[in-house]
Short mmCIF file of C-alpha atoms in Angstrom, two decimals:
data_model
loop_
_atom_site.label_atom_id
_atom_site.label_comp_id
_atom_site.label_asym_id
_atom_site.label_seq_id
_atom_site.Cartn_x
_atom_site.Cartn_y
_atom_site.Cartn_z
CA MET A 2 -103.49 -61.29 -28.66
CA SER A 3 -101.98 -62.47 -31.64
CA ALA A 4 -99.66 -60.31 -33.35
CA ARG A 5 -101.42 -61.78 -37.31
CA SER A 6 -105.06 -60.55 -35.77
CA THR A 7 -103.62 -57.55 -34.49
CA LEU A 8 -102.69 -56.91 -38.30
CA ARG A 9 -105.93 -58.05 -39.90
CA ALA A 10 -107.78 -55.43 -37.50
CA LEU A 11 -105.89 -52.72 -38.36
CA PRO A 12 -107.50 -51.73 -41.58
CA THR A 13 -110.66 -51.79 -40.04
CA LEU A 14 -109.51 -49.16 -37.18
CA LEU A 15 -107.44 -47.24 -39.60
CA ARG A 16 -110.85 -46.84 -41.58
CA VAL A 17 -112.85 -46.14 -37.84
CA GLY A 18 -110.27 -43.52 -37.43
CA THR A 19 -110.80 -41.40 -40.54
CA SER A 20 -114.68 -41.74 -40.22
CA GLU A 21 -114.26 -40.03 -37.05
CA ALA A 22 -112.01 -37.39 -38.27
CA VAL A 23 -114.96 -37.25 -41.06
CA ALA A 24 -117.51 -36.94 -38.59
CA TYR A 25 -115.92 -33.93 -36.36
CA ARG A 26 -114.79 -32.50 -39.19
CA ALA A 27 -115.83 -28.89 -37.39
CA GLU A 28 -113.23 -29.99 -35.02
CA MET A 29 -110.89 -30.88 -37.37
CA VAL A 30 -111.03 -27.43 -38.74
CA VAL A 31 -110.77 -25.45 -35.02
CA TRP A 32 -107.85 -27.73 -34.73
CA PHE A 33 -106.37 -26.43 -37.89
CA LEU A 34 -106.68 -23.26 -37.28
CA SER A 35 -105.57 -23.21 -33.76
CA THR A 36 -102.47 -24.57 -35.44
CA THR A 37 -101.26 -21.20 -37.17
CA MET A 38 -98.69 -20.49 -34.95
CA PRO A 39 -96.21 -20.98 -37.60
CA PHE A 40 -97.92 -17.60 -39.92
CA ILE A 41 -97.57 -15.76 -36.75
CA SER A 42 -93.71 -16.47 -36.39
CA MET A 43 -93.11 -16.34 -39.98
CA ALA A 44 -94.87 -12.55 -39.47
CA LEU A 45 -92.43 -12.07 -37.00
CA TRP A 46 -89.11 -13.11 -38.30
CA THR A 47 -89.96 -11.67 -41.93
CA ALA A 48 -90.15 -8.52 -40.41
CA VAL A 49 -86.99 -9.03 -38.57
CA ALA A 50 -85.30 -9.92 -41.54
CA ARG A 51 -86.04 -7.37 -43.65
CA TYR A 52 -83.52 -5.55 -43.27
CA SER A 53 -80.72 -8.39 -43.26
CA PRO A 54 -80.47 -12.02 -43.04
CA VAL A 55 -80.34 -13.88 -40.02
CA GLY A 56 -78.22 -16.21 -40.02
CA ARG A 57 -78.37 -18.08 -43.00
CA TYR A 58 -82.14 -17.46 -43.44
CA ASP A 59 -83.64 -14.11 -45.25
CA SER A 60 -87.10 -13.44 -45.70
CA GLN A 61 -88.36 -15.89 -48.46
CA ASP A 62 -86.78 -18.66 -45.99
CA PHE A 63 -88.64 -17.71 -42.70
CA VAL A 64 -91.90 -18.23 -45.54
CA ARG A 65 -90.33 -21.48 -46.50
CA TYR A 66 -89.43 -22.70 -43.22
CA PHE A 67 -92.13 -21.91 -41.84
CA LEU A 68 -94.86 -23.54 -44.17
CA ALA A 69 -92.76 -26.48 -44.00
CA THR A 70 -93.26 -26.19 -40.10
CA PHE A 71 -96.79 -25.91 -40.24
CA SER A 72 -97.06 -28.88 -42.69
CA VAL A 73 -95.10 -31.25 -40.55
CA ARG A 74 -97.06 -29.83 -37.34
CA GLN A 75 -100.40 -31.28 -39.08
CA ILE A 76 -98.65 -34.57 -40.10
CA THR A 77 -97.12 -35.74 -36.54
CA GLY A 78 -99.68 -34.51 -34.54
CA SER A 79 -101.16 -36.67 -31.65
CA TRP A 80 -103.12 -35.97 -28.68
CA VAL A 81 -103.66 -39.16 -27.10
CA ALA A 82 -102.41 -37.78 -23.66
CA TRP A 83 -105.14 -36.21 -23.26
CA GLN A 84 -107.60 -38.82 -24.78
CA MET A 85 -106.19 -40.99 -21.91
CA ASN A 86 -106.40 -38.54 -19.45
CA TYR A 87 -109.72 -38.47 -19.84
CA GLU A 88 -110.59 -41.74 -20.60
CA VAL A 89 -109.17 -43.03 -17.11
CA ARG A 90 -110.89 -40.27 -15.42
CA GLN A 91 -114.35 -41.63 -17.21
CA GLY A 92 -113.49 -44.84 -16.68
CA THR A 93 -114.43 -45.13 -20.50
CA LEU A 94 -111.19 -46.66 -20.67
CA ALA A 95 -111.97 -49.85 -19.98
CA MET A 96 -114.05 -50.36 -22.60
CA ARG A 97 -111.18 -50.22 -24.55
CA LEU A 98 -109.69 -52.92 -22.49
CA LEU A 99 -112.36 -55.25 -23.39
CA ARG A 100 -111.79 -55.24 -26.88
CA PRO A 101 -109.33 -58.42 -28.05
CA ILE A 102 -106.84 -55.70 -29.18
CA SER A 103 -104.10 -53.42 -27.03
CA PRO A 104 -105.53 -50.02 -26.41
CA LEU A 105 -102.24 -48.65 -27.91
CA TRP A 106 -102.84 -50.26 -31.53
CA SER A 107 -105.92 -48.77 -31.58
CA TYR A 108 -104.74 -45.03 -30.24
CA ALA A 109 -102.41 -45.53 -33.23
CA ALA A 110 -104.38 -46.37 -35.98
CA GLU A 111 -107.01 -43.84 -34.77
CA ASN A 112 -104.88 -41.00 -34.73
CA LEU A 113 -103.22 -41.95 -38.35
CA GLY A 114 -106.95 -42.19 -39.99
CA TYR A 115 -107.09 -38.63 -39.16
CA MET A 116 -104.01 -38.00 -42.17
CA PRO A 117 -106.02 -38.29 -45.17
CA LEU A 118 -107.90 -35.28 -44.08
CA ARG A 119 -105.29 -33.81 -43.02
CA LEU A 120 -103.36 -34.68 -46.02
CA VAL A 121 -106.05 -32.21 -47.54
CA MET A 122 -105.63 -29.28 -45.60
CA VAL A 123 -101.28 -29.77 -46.19
CA LEU A 124 -100.96 -30.60 -49.54
CA PRO A 125 -102.47 -27.19 -51.02
CA ILE A 126 -99.66 -25.31 -48.52
CA VAL A 127 -96.91 -27.34 -49.80
CA LEU A 128 -98.22 -26.18 -53.18
CA PHE A 129 -98.49 -23.15 -52.74
CA SER A 130 -94.96 -23.14 -50.92
CA VAL A 131 -93.17 -24.82 -54.39
CA VAL A 132 -95.22 -22.47 -56.85
CA GLN A 133 -93.97 -19.09 -54.32
CA LEU A 134 -91.01 -20.31 -53.46
CA GLY A 135 -89.42 -23.18 -56.21
CA ALA A 136 -88.00 -26.08 -55.53
CA GLY A 137 -86.18 -25.68 -52.65
CA SER A 138 -89.31 -26.41 -50.57
CA LEU A 139 -89.49 -29.81 -51.10
CA PRO A 140 -86.25 -32.25 -50.99
CA ARG A 141 -84.28 -31.88 -53.75
CA THR A 142 -82.52 -35.28 -53.78
CA ALA A 143 -83.56 -39.00 -53.58
CA TRP A 144 -81.98 -39.97 -50.04
CA GLY A 145 -83.21 -36.36 -49.12
CA TRP A 146 -87.17 -37.58 -49.78
CA LEU A 147 -85.98 -40.80 -47.93
CA PHE A 148 -84.60 -39.48 -45.30
CA PHE A 149 -87.55 -36.28 -44.94
CA PHE A 150 -90.00 -39.73 -44.80
CA LEU A 151 -87.98 -41.29 -42.29
CA ALA A 152 -88.13 -38.25 -40.07
CA LEU A 153 -91.59 -37.94 -40.76
CA LEU A 154 -92.21 -41.12 -39.26
CA GLY A 155 -89.44 -41.25 -36.30
CA GLY A 156 -91.01 -37.18 -35.48
CA TRP A 157 -94.80 -38.88 -35.31
CA LEU A 158 -93.40 -41.80 -32.91
CA ILE A 159 -92.12 -39.79 -31.07
CA THR A 160 -94.74 -37.73 -30.15
CA PHE A 161 -97.14 -40.48 -30.17
CA LEU A 162 -95.12 -42.03 -27.59
CA ALA A 163 -94.59 -39.24 -25.87
CA ASN A 164 -98.11 -38.81 -25.42
CA VAL A 165 -98.54 -42.93 -24.25
CA ALA A 166 -95.90 -42.70 -21.49
CA ILE A 167 -97.27 -39.22 -20.15
CA GLY A 168 -100.74 -40.20 -20.54
CA THR A 169 -100.16 -43.76 -18.80
CA LEU A 170 -99.11 -41.62 -15.97
CA SER A 171 -102.54 -40.23 -15.46
CA LEU A 172 -103.29 -43.85 -14.01
CA TYR A 173 -101.13 -43.39 -11.33
CA ILE A 174 -101.60 -40.14 -10.34
CA GLU A 175 -105.10 -39.43 -11.77
CA SER A 176 -104.19 -36.66 -14.07
CA SER A 177 -101.18 -36.22 -16.06
CA SER A 178 -102.70 -33.02 -17.75
CA ARG A 179 -100.59 -31.01 -16.21
CA LEU A 180 -97.46 -32.84 -16.75
CA MET A 181 -98.46 -32.65 -20.58
CA ASP A 182 -98.88 -28.81 -19.93
CA VAL A 183 -95.00 -28.35 -19.15
CA TRP A 184 -94.11 -31.13 -22.19
CA PHE A 185 -96.02 -29.06 -24.22
CA ALA A 186 -94.49 -25.75 -23.31
CA LEU A 187 -91.12 -27.38 -23.53
CA PHE A 188 -91.82 -28.60 -26.99
CA LEU A 189 -93.06 -25.89 -28.28
CA VAL A 190 -90.13 -23.58 -27.41
CA CYS A 191 -87.47 -26.43 -28.06
CA SER A 192 -88.81 -28.14 -31.11
CA GLY A 193 -88.20 -25.39 -33.63
CA TYR A 194 -91.54 -24.67 -34.51
CA LEU A 195 -91.31 -20.95 -33.52
CA TYR A 196 -88.11 -20.43 -34.96
CA PRO A 197 -85.47 -22.63 -36.17
CA VAL A 198 -83.22 -23.96 -33.53
CA GLU A 199 -80.05 -22.71 -35.46
CA LEU A 200 -80.93 -19.47 -34.21
CA PHE A 201 -81.07 -20.52 -30.52
CA PRO A 202 -77.29 -19.57 -29.04
CA PRO A 203 -74.75 -22.23 -29.35
CA ALA A 204 -74.37 -23.51 -26.21
CA LEU A 205 -78.31 -24.30 -26.34
CA LYS A 206 -78.33 -25.50 -29.42
CA GLY A 207 -76.13 -28.23 -28.34
CA LEU A 208 -78.17 -29.23 -25.50
CA LEU A 209 -81.55 -29.32 -27.80
CA ASP A 210 -79.53 -31.75 -29.83
CA TRP A 211 -79.60 -34.55 -27.37
CA LEU A 212 -83.22 -33.98 -26.54
CA PRO A 213 -86.41 -35.21 -28.21
CA PHE A 214 -87.91 -32.21 -28.96
CA ARG A 215 -86.09 -31.05 -32.30
CA TYR A 216 -86.52 -34.48 -33.73
CA GLN A 217 -90.55 -34.14 -33.53
CA ILE A 218 -90.39 -30.93 -35.82
CA GLY A 219 -87.51 -29.40 -36.30
CA LEU A 220 -85.49 -32.05 -38.28
CA PRO A 221 -87.94 -32.82 -40.56
CA VAL A 222 -88.53 -29.17 -41.88
CA GLU A 223 -85.19 -29.18 -42.03
CA LEU A 224 -84.65 -32.00 -44.68
CA MET A 225 -87.86 -31.15 -46.03
CA THR A 226 -86.06 -27.40 -46.74
CA ASN A 227 -82.57 -29.41 -47.35
CA ALA A 228 -81.08 -27.42 -44.59
CA HIS A 229 -78.52 -30.48 -43.71
CA GLY A 230 -75.93 -32.80 -46.11
CA LEU A 231 -75.69 -36.61 -46.24
CA GLY A 232 -73.33 -36.81 -43.19
CA GLU A 233 -75.21 -34.37 -40.78
CA ALA A 234 -78.73 -35.46 -42.01
CA LEU A 235 -77.60 -39.22 -41.58
CA SER A 236 -76.08 -38.39 -37.44
CA LEU A 237 -79.29 -36.55 -36.59
CA LEU A 238 -81.59 -39.01 -37.86
CA ALA A 239 -79.85 -41.69 -36.37
CA ARG A 240 -80.16 -39.42 -32.69
CA GLN A 241 -83.81 -39.17 -33.80
CA TRP A 242 -84.49 -43.18 -34.01
CA ALA A 243 -82.23 -43.50 -30.85
CA TRP A 244 -85.47 -41.34 -28.97
CA VAL A 245 -87.93 -43.23 -31.03
CA SER A 246 -86.48 -46.26 -29.63
CA VAL A 247 -85.93 -45.20 -25.89
CA LEU A 248 -89.48 -44.07 -26.00
CA LEU A 249 -91.14 -47.32 -27.03
CA VAL A 250 -89.34 -49.19 -24.26
CA VAL A 251 -90.42 -46.37 -21.68
CA SER A 252 -93.77 -46.18 -22.71
CA LEU A 253 -94.54 -49.86 -23.29
CA LEU A 254 -93.17 -50.54 -19.71
CA SER A 255 -95.31 -47.23 -17.66
CA TRP A 256 -98.51 -48.87 -19.98
CA LYS A 257 -97.61 -52.75 -18.58
CA ARG A 258 -97.23 -51.63 -15.32
CA GLY A 259 -100.22 -48.49 -14.84
CA LEU A 260 -103.04 -50.91 -16.53
CA LYS A 261 -102.22 -53.38 -12.95
CA ARG A 262 -103.41 -50.59 -11.21
CA PHE A 263 -106.29 -49.12 -13.23
CA ALA A 264 -109.56 -49.24 -11.28
CA ALA A 265 -111.90 -47.96 -13.71
CA TYR A 266 -113.03 -45.45 -10.88
CA GLY A 267 -116.75 -44.08 -12.02
CA GLY A 268 -116.92 -46.45 -14.85
CA MET B 9 -130.25 -6.14 -8.42
CA LEU B 10 -126.32 -4.87 -8.40
CA ARG B 11 -126.15 -5.47 -4.45
CA ARG B 12 -127.42 -8.86 -5.21
CA TYR B 13 -124.68 -9.89 -7.76
CA LEU B 14 -122.06 -8.10 -6.23
CA ARG B 15 -122.77 -10.51 -3.33
CA LEU B 16 -123.70 -13.53 -5.65
CA MET B 17 -119.82 -12.98 -6.78
CA GLY B 18 -118.33 -12.89 -3.43
CA VAL B 19 -120.00 -15.90 -2.27
CA ARG B 20 -118.29 -17.39 -5.56
CA LEU B 21 -114.72 -15.79 -5.22
CA ARG B 22 -114.76 -17.24 -1.87
CA ALA B 23 -115.51 -20.73 -2.68
CA SER B 24 -112.91 -21.23 -5.73
CA SER B 25 -110.49 -20.06 -2.65
CA LEU B 26 -111.41 -22.86 -0.21
CA LEU B 27 -111.12 -25.33 -3.21
CA ALA B 28 -108.07 -24.07 -4.58
CA MET B 29 -106.81 -24.26 -0.86
CA GLN B 30 -108.23 -27.97 -0.27
CA TYR B 31 -105.75 -29.09 -2.96
CA ARG B 32 -102.54 -28.06 -1.31
CA ALA B 33 -100.18 -29.96 -3.11
CA ASP B 34 -101.80 -28.63 -6.17
CA PHE B 35 -101.80 -24.97 -5.18
CA ILE B 36 -98.36 -25.01 -5.24
CA VAL B 37 -97.91 -27.75 -8.48
CA ASP B 38 -99.91 -25.08 -10.01
CA GLY B 39 -97.62 -21.90 -8.93
CA ILE B 40 -94.44 -23.54 -9.86
CA ILE B 41 -96.33 -24.02 -13.37
CA SER B 42 -97.35 -21.20 -13.92
CA VAL B 43 -94.03 -19.37 -13.18
CA PHE B 44 -92.53 -21.92 -15.71
CA TRP B 45 -95.09 -20.82 -18.28
CA MET B 46 -94.08 -17.43 -17.57
CA ILE B 47 -90.10 -18.22 -18.32
CA THR B 48 -90.87 -20.16 -21.88
CA ALA B 49 -92.85 -16.73 -22.64
CA LEU B 50 -89.72 -14.91 -22.32
CA VAL B 51 -87.78 -16.99 -24.34
CA PRO B 52 -88.97 -15.73 -27.76
CA LEU B 53 -88.51 -12.23 -27.32
CA PHE B 54 -84.59 -12.94 -26.12
CA VAL B 55 -83.45 -15.28 -29.62
CA VAL B 56 -85.25 -12.51 -31.55
CA PHE B 57 -83.97 -10.06 -30.46
CA GLN B 58 -80.54 -11.34 -29.84
CA ASN B 59 -80.50 -12.48 -33.42
CA ALA B 60 -82.00 -8.83 -34.89
CA GLY B 61 -79.53 -7.25 -33.51
CA ARG B 62 -81.68 -3.89 -33.17
CA ASP B 63 -85.10 -2.40 -33.15
CA ILE B 64 -87.69 -4.56 -34.76
CA GLU B 65 -90.26 -1.97 -36.93
CA GLY B 66 -89.44 0.63 -34.39
CA TRP B 67 -89.68 -1.29 -30.71
CA SER B 68 -86.51 -1.36 -28.92
CA PHE B 69 -85.96 -4.86 -26.29
CA GLY B 70 -87.03 -2.97 -23.59
CA GLU B 71 -90.11 -1.23 -25.32
CA SER B 72 -91.20 -4.95 -26.13
CA LEU B 73 -90.51 -6.27 -22.95
CA LEU B 74 -93.54 -3.99 -21.80
CA VAL B 75 -96.01 -5.56 -24.28
CA ILE B 76 -94.85 -8.94 -23.25
CA GLY B 77 -96.00 -7.20 -19.15
CA TRP B 78 -98.94 -7.12 -20.84
CA PHE B 79 -99.31 -10.01 -22.05
CA THR B 80 -99.11 -11.80 -18.66
CA LEU B 81 -100.68 -10.00 -16.93
CA LEU B 82 -103.92 -10.29 -19.36
CA GLN B 83 -102.62 -14.37 -19.40
CA GLY B 84 -103.72 -14.19 -16.26
CA VAL B 85 -106.60 -12.69 -16.59
CA LEU B 86 -107.62 -15.49 -18.99
CA GLU B 87 -107.04 -18.33 -17.61
CA GLY B 88 -107.11 -17.73 -13.87
CA ALA B 89 -110.50 -15.75 -14.19
CA ILE B 90 -111.71 -16.19 -17.80
CA ASN B 91 -110.53 -19.73 -19.02
CA PRO B 92 -111.86 -21.95 -16.24
CA SER B 93 -115.50 -20.87 -15.73
CA LEU B 94 -115.84 -20.57 -19.37
CA THR B 95 -114.90 -24.09 -20.11
CA GLY B 96 -117.31 -25.22 -17.35
CA VAL B 97 -119.91 -23.94 -20.08
CA VAL B 98 -118.36 -26.48 -23.07
CA GLU B 99 -118.71 -28.68 -20.46
CA HIS B 100 -122.39 -27.89 -19.03
CA ILE B 101 -123.48 -27.96 -22.75
CA ARG B 102 -122.32 -31.44 -23.67
CA LYS B 103 -123.61 -33.05 -20.35
CA GLY B 104 -126.51 -31.29 -20.83
CA THR B 105 -125.96 -29.93 -17.22
CA LEU B 106 -126.42 -26.46 -18.80
CA ASP B 107 -130.53 -26.99 -18.08
CA PHE B 108 -129.87 -27.02 -14.37
CA VAL B 109 -127.68 -22.85 -14.57
CA LEU B 110 -130.88 -21.97 -16.89
CA LEU B 111 -133.21 -23.02 -14.31
CA LYS B 112 -131.81 -19.84 -11.46
CA PRO B 113 -133.11 -17.37 -10.83
CA ALA B 114 -130.03 -14.99 -11.49
CA ASP B 115 -128.81 -14.11 -15.49
CA ALA B 116 -127.02 -17.30 -17.18
CA GLN B 117 -124.48 -15.31 -18.35
CA PHE B 118 -123.29 -14.27 -14.58
CA LEU B 119 -123.38 -17.16 -13.34
CA VAL B 120 -121.42 -19.62 -15.88
CA SER B 121 -118.92 -16.47 -15.85
CA THR B 122 -118.02 -16.66 -12.16
CA GLU B 123 -118.14 -20.12 -11.82
CA ARG B 124 -114.37 -20.97 -10.50
CA PHE B 125 -111.58 -18.78 -10.24
CA LEU B 126 -107.62 -20.02 -10.12
CA PRO B 127 -106.65 -17.70 -7.49
CA TRP B 128 -102.85 -19.21 -7.77
CA ARG B 129 -103.04 -17.47 -11.31
CA ALA B 130 -102.25 -13.77 -9.07
CA THR B 131 -98.38 -15.05 -9.60
CA ASN B 132 -99.55 -13.71 -13.41
CA ALA B 133 -100.13 -9.72 -11.95
CA VAL B 134 -96.67 -9.95 -10.14
CA ALA B 135 -94.78 -11.66 -12.63
CA ALA B 136 -95.96 -8.75 -14.76
CA LEU B 137 -95.07 -6.11 -11.99
CA ALA B 138 -91.24 -7.52 -12.08
CA ILE B 139 -91.24 -7.47 -16.09
CA PHE B 140 -92.53 -3.74 -15.97
CA GLY B 141 -89.64 -2.66 -13.30
CA TYR B 142 -86.97 -4.10 -15.23
CA ALA B 143 -88.04 -2.81 -18.62
CA PHE B 144 -88.48 0.98 -17.33
CA HIS B 145 -84.90 -0.07 -15.60
CA LEU B 146 -83.51 -1.18 -19.52
CA LEU B 147 -85.32 1.98 -20.67
CA GLY B 148 -83.56 4.64 -18.37
CA ARG B 149 -86.74 6.45 -17.27
CA GLY B 150 -89.95 6.42 -15.42
CA PRO B 151 -93.47 5.79 -17.02
CA SER B 152 -95.74 8.69 -17.38
CA LEU B 153 -98.03 9.82 -14.58
CA VAL B 154 -100.80 10.23 -17.36
CA GLY B 155 -99.78 7.10 -19.50
CA LEU B 156 -99.97 5.19 -15.80
CA GLY B 157 -103.73 6.11 -15.59
CA ILE B 158 -104.47 6.02 -19.14
CA SER B 159 -102.85 2.32 -18.88
CA PHE B 160 -105.81 1.47 -16.09
CA VAL B 161 -108.31 2.27 -18.51
CA LEU B 162 -106.82 0.54 -21.01
CA LEU B 163 -106.91 -2.66 -19.13
CA GLY B 164 -110.52 -2.25 -18.18
CA THR B 165 -111.11 -2.53 -22.01
CA SER B 166 -108.82 -5.33 -22.78
CA VAL B 167 -109.88 -7.14 -20.26
CA LEU B 168 -113.62 -6.17 -21.60
CA LEU B 169 -112.18 -7.40 -25.05
CA LEU B 170 -110.96 -11.17 -23.63
CA TYR B 171 -114.26 -11.71 -21.71
CA SER B 172 -116.73 -10.71 -24.61
CA LEU B 173 -114.11 -12.69 -27.29
CA TRP B 174 -114.64 -15.77 -24.81
CA ILE B 175 -118.08 -15.36 -24.91
CA LEU B 176 -118.61 -15.74 -28.95
CA THR B 177 -116.03 -18.82 -28.79
CA VAL B 178 -118.23 -20.43 -25.98
CA CYS B 179 -121.55 -19.37 -27.90
CA ALA B 180 -119.76 -21.21 -31.50
CA ALA B 181 -119.69 -24.32 -28.89
CA PHE B 182 -123.66 -24.16 -28.88
CA TYR B 183 -123.32 -24.61 -32.51
CA VAL B 184 -120.06 -27.23 -32.51
CA VAL B 185 -120.61 -30.55 -31.10
CA LYS B 186 -116.84 -31.49 -30.17
CA VAL B 187 -115.38 -28.27 -28.76
CA ASP B 188 -112.84 -29.55 -26.54
CA ASN B 189 -110.31 -27.65 -28.96
CA LEU B 190 -112.28 -24.77 -28.97
CA GLY B 191 -110.63 -23.23 -25.32
CA TYR B 192 -107.20 -24.05 -26.87
CA PHE B 193 -107.64 -22.02 -30.35
CA PHE B 194 -108.32 -19.10 -28.19
CA THR B 195 -105.48 -19.18 -26.24
CA SER B 196 -103.18 -20.06 -29.04
CA LEU B 197 -104.60 -16.87 -31.02
CA PHE B 198 -104.26 -15.02 -27.84
CA ASP B 199 -100.80 -15.81 -28.12
CA ALA B 200 -99.78 -13.15 -31.08
CA ALA B 201 -100.66 -10.58 -28.20
CA ARG B 202 -96.99 -11.05 -26.96
CA TRP B 203 -95.23 -9.17 -30.48
CA PRO B 204 -95.86 -5.05 -30.31
CA ALA B 205 -98.73 -4.85 -32.91
CA PRO B 206 -96.58 -3.32 -35.84
CA VAL B 207 -94.39 -6.32 -36.46
CA PHE B 208 -97.71 -7.18 -38.51
CA ARG B 209 -98.54 -6.78 -41.84
CA GLY B 210 -101.05 -6.87 -44.22
CA ALA B 211 -103.98 -8.98 -43.85
CA LEU B 212 -102.35 -9.97 -40.24
CA SER B 213 -102.51 -6.85 -39.22
CA PHE B 214 -106.32 -6.10 -39.91
CA VAL B 215 -107.01 -8.99 -38.42
CA PHE B 216 -105.32 -8.08 -35.29
CA THR B 217 -106.90 -4.41 -34.65
CA PHE B 218 -110.07 -5.35 -35.86
CA ILE B 219 -110.95 -8.46 -36.20
CA ILE B 220 -109.11 -10.02 -32.79
CA PRO B 221 -108.34 -7.03 -31.54
CA LEU B 222 -105.15 -8.10 -30.06
CA GLY B 223 -102.92 -5.53 -30.97
CA VAL B 224 -105.60 -3.03 -28.92
CA MET B 225 -104.98 -5.25 -25.73
CA THR B 226 -101.31 -5.34 -25.51
CA THR B 227 -100.02 -2.59 -27.91
CA PHE B 228 -102.14 0.48 -26.80
CA PRO B 229 -101.68 -0.34 -23.36
CA ALA B 230 -97.71 -0.40 -23.08
CA GLU B 231 -97.35 2.65 -25.00
CA ALA B 232 -99.64 4.55 -22.92
CA MET B 233 -97.18 3.77 -20.52
CA LEU B 234 -94.32 5.37 -22.52
CA GLY B 235 -96.89 8.47 -23.24
CA ARG B 236 -97.43 7.93 -26.75
CA LEU B 237 -100.36 6.80 -27.14
CA PRO B 238 -102.49 9.56 -29.32
CA TRP B 239 -105.92 10.04 -27.76
CA SER B 240 -107.90 9.15 -30.42
CA SER B 241 -106.78 5.55 -29.56
CA LEU B 242 -107.59 6.00 -25.95
CA GLY B 243 -111.08 6.33 -27.61
CA TRP B 244 -111.46 4.12 -30.28
CA ALA B 245 -110.22 1.44 -27.72
CA ILE B 246 -113.11 2.41 -25.29
CA LEU B 247 -115.64 2.29 -28.23
CA GLY B 248 -114.68 -0.85 -29.42
CA SER B 249 -114.66 -3.06 -26.71
CA CYS B 250 -117.95 -1.52 -26.09
CA LEU B 251 -119.09 -2.42 -29.33
CA PHE B 252 -117.97 -6.17 -28.75
CA ALA B 253 -119.50 -6.46 -25.69
CA PHE B 254 -122.64 -5.47 -26.76
CA VAL B 255 -122.59 -8.08 -29.88
CA SER B 256 -121.45 -10.93 -27.41
CA ARG B 257 -124.40 -10.21 -25.45
CA ARG B 258 -126.49 -10.20 -28.18
CA LEU B 259 -124.97 -13.35 -29.77
CA TRP B 260 -125.20 -15.13 -26.00
CA LYS B 261 -129.03 -14.05 -25.62
CA ARG B 262 -129.49 -15.56 -28.77
CA ALA B 263 -127.50 -18.71 -28.54
CA ILE B 264 -129.36 -19.58 -25.23
CA GLY B 265 -132.67 -19.17 -26.99
CA ARG B 266 -132.14 -21.76 -29.94
CA TYR B 267 -130.76 -24.02 -27.27
CA THR B 268 -132.31 -27.35 -26.98
CA SER B 269 -130.85 -29.20 -24.02
CA ALA B 270 -128.45 -32.33 -24.94
CA SER B 271 -131.37 -34.73 -23.52
CA SER B 272 -134.55 -33.57 -25.27
#
């Protein structure tokens, strides 16, 4: 499969993803509702910060943080591991392999195709945050915007590639969904999704800087809410993209090797 | 009639246990994962209280641990007894095999609700007991005896509430076609139950008291153990859970009545 024809097929694949999202819009709404955890965290932390601020966060900062968290989660979401797991079990992965384009590209395009519909849900929330809490809800500087979009892309890539890496394990062990559950639990606690990473005890926070999770949600959110200066943002961004490249290599290797074992049972 | 259903229940429980024992490696892995889940469930509590350094809305650390204990216990019930069977219904609807269930000479709701159990989830009950023990150790006193009695009654109402809410979610599966997310939706909502109800104010407090009564499920029993639950609340909990059960039963009947199998 040449790179050129992959590139030519990409717009079509994106369109397929978008129309799928529109077709299953009820499911989208359900998913949207099931990611309301940031609002619960928001209620909790504003209660904690009602009398005195926590660290550098007062009630308003928490509202801003969790609105940003909610938005970033919508944009960086990926569910490929579950999809792969299902398709391997049902044998329908064979159909994907028959197409003259790598399934990884089609998975990625399907994921990204959902973006327009998600933006429809996210933009009102970002707008609300800006109107209610002022311009601090969005990056203030030009480099801030650039870094924010880079972090957003990096966050999505980490989520997607980790999904691929774990999803391909289902080619070895029949069901990788349990491993995905473990990853997901770690993600919830360590990514800054439940609370800003800063609020962890210092020793634990140092560890989190080296794990991929906080770069999925935490970093884009922090950059969106102007938490870092230029130098710090740069070093964090470097770590994020280091994780992107590590996961890229791991997922591609495990995909190539796993594919040889695929036997299409049931299909 | 009742004896027949009890026997049926026994048969299905045994079948599930045998199935679980058959895959021993899975059994152990699942056990480890379930312990891991419980630990991650405790982390947020520590982070919150470490940063607050005081009571939150009148709940001390030890008291909040009681709420987490109830959360853990109910999570075990939800994921061990309710979730697996009812995820099965969703699959039945999608594949059209619900027809076979409907043809069987027993109540369909009973059949789908007892289809599968995950016995290793009993670890949650053990963990809950440990959490209760540690919480009362921190509080420096034991639970009141009357309170314990009441909390047992409340355990019943909470399980009934959870089950009814799940049935309502499943009824939605008859109308929404692609439903993989429904289970996930419910679990993530249930997550709010780990915090004492007074934390939530305004609209959220209304939702969690009347529409999705999470506060009733975990905060009420914890308060009962502390011996400070008013009797009227007990009454409301019983009344409310019966109402939820009634409504969910009616809706299930309606959904089944309108169900046209996937193949026709």
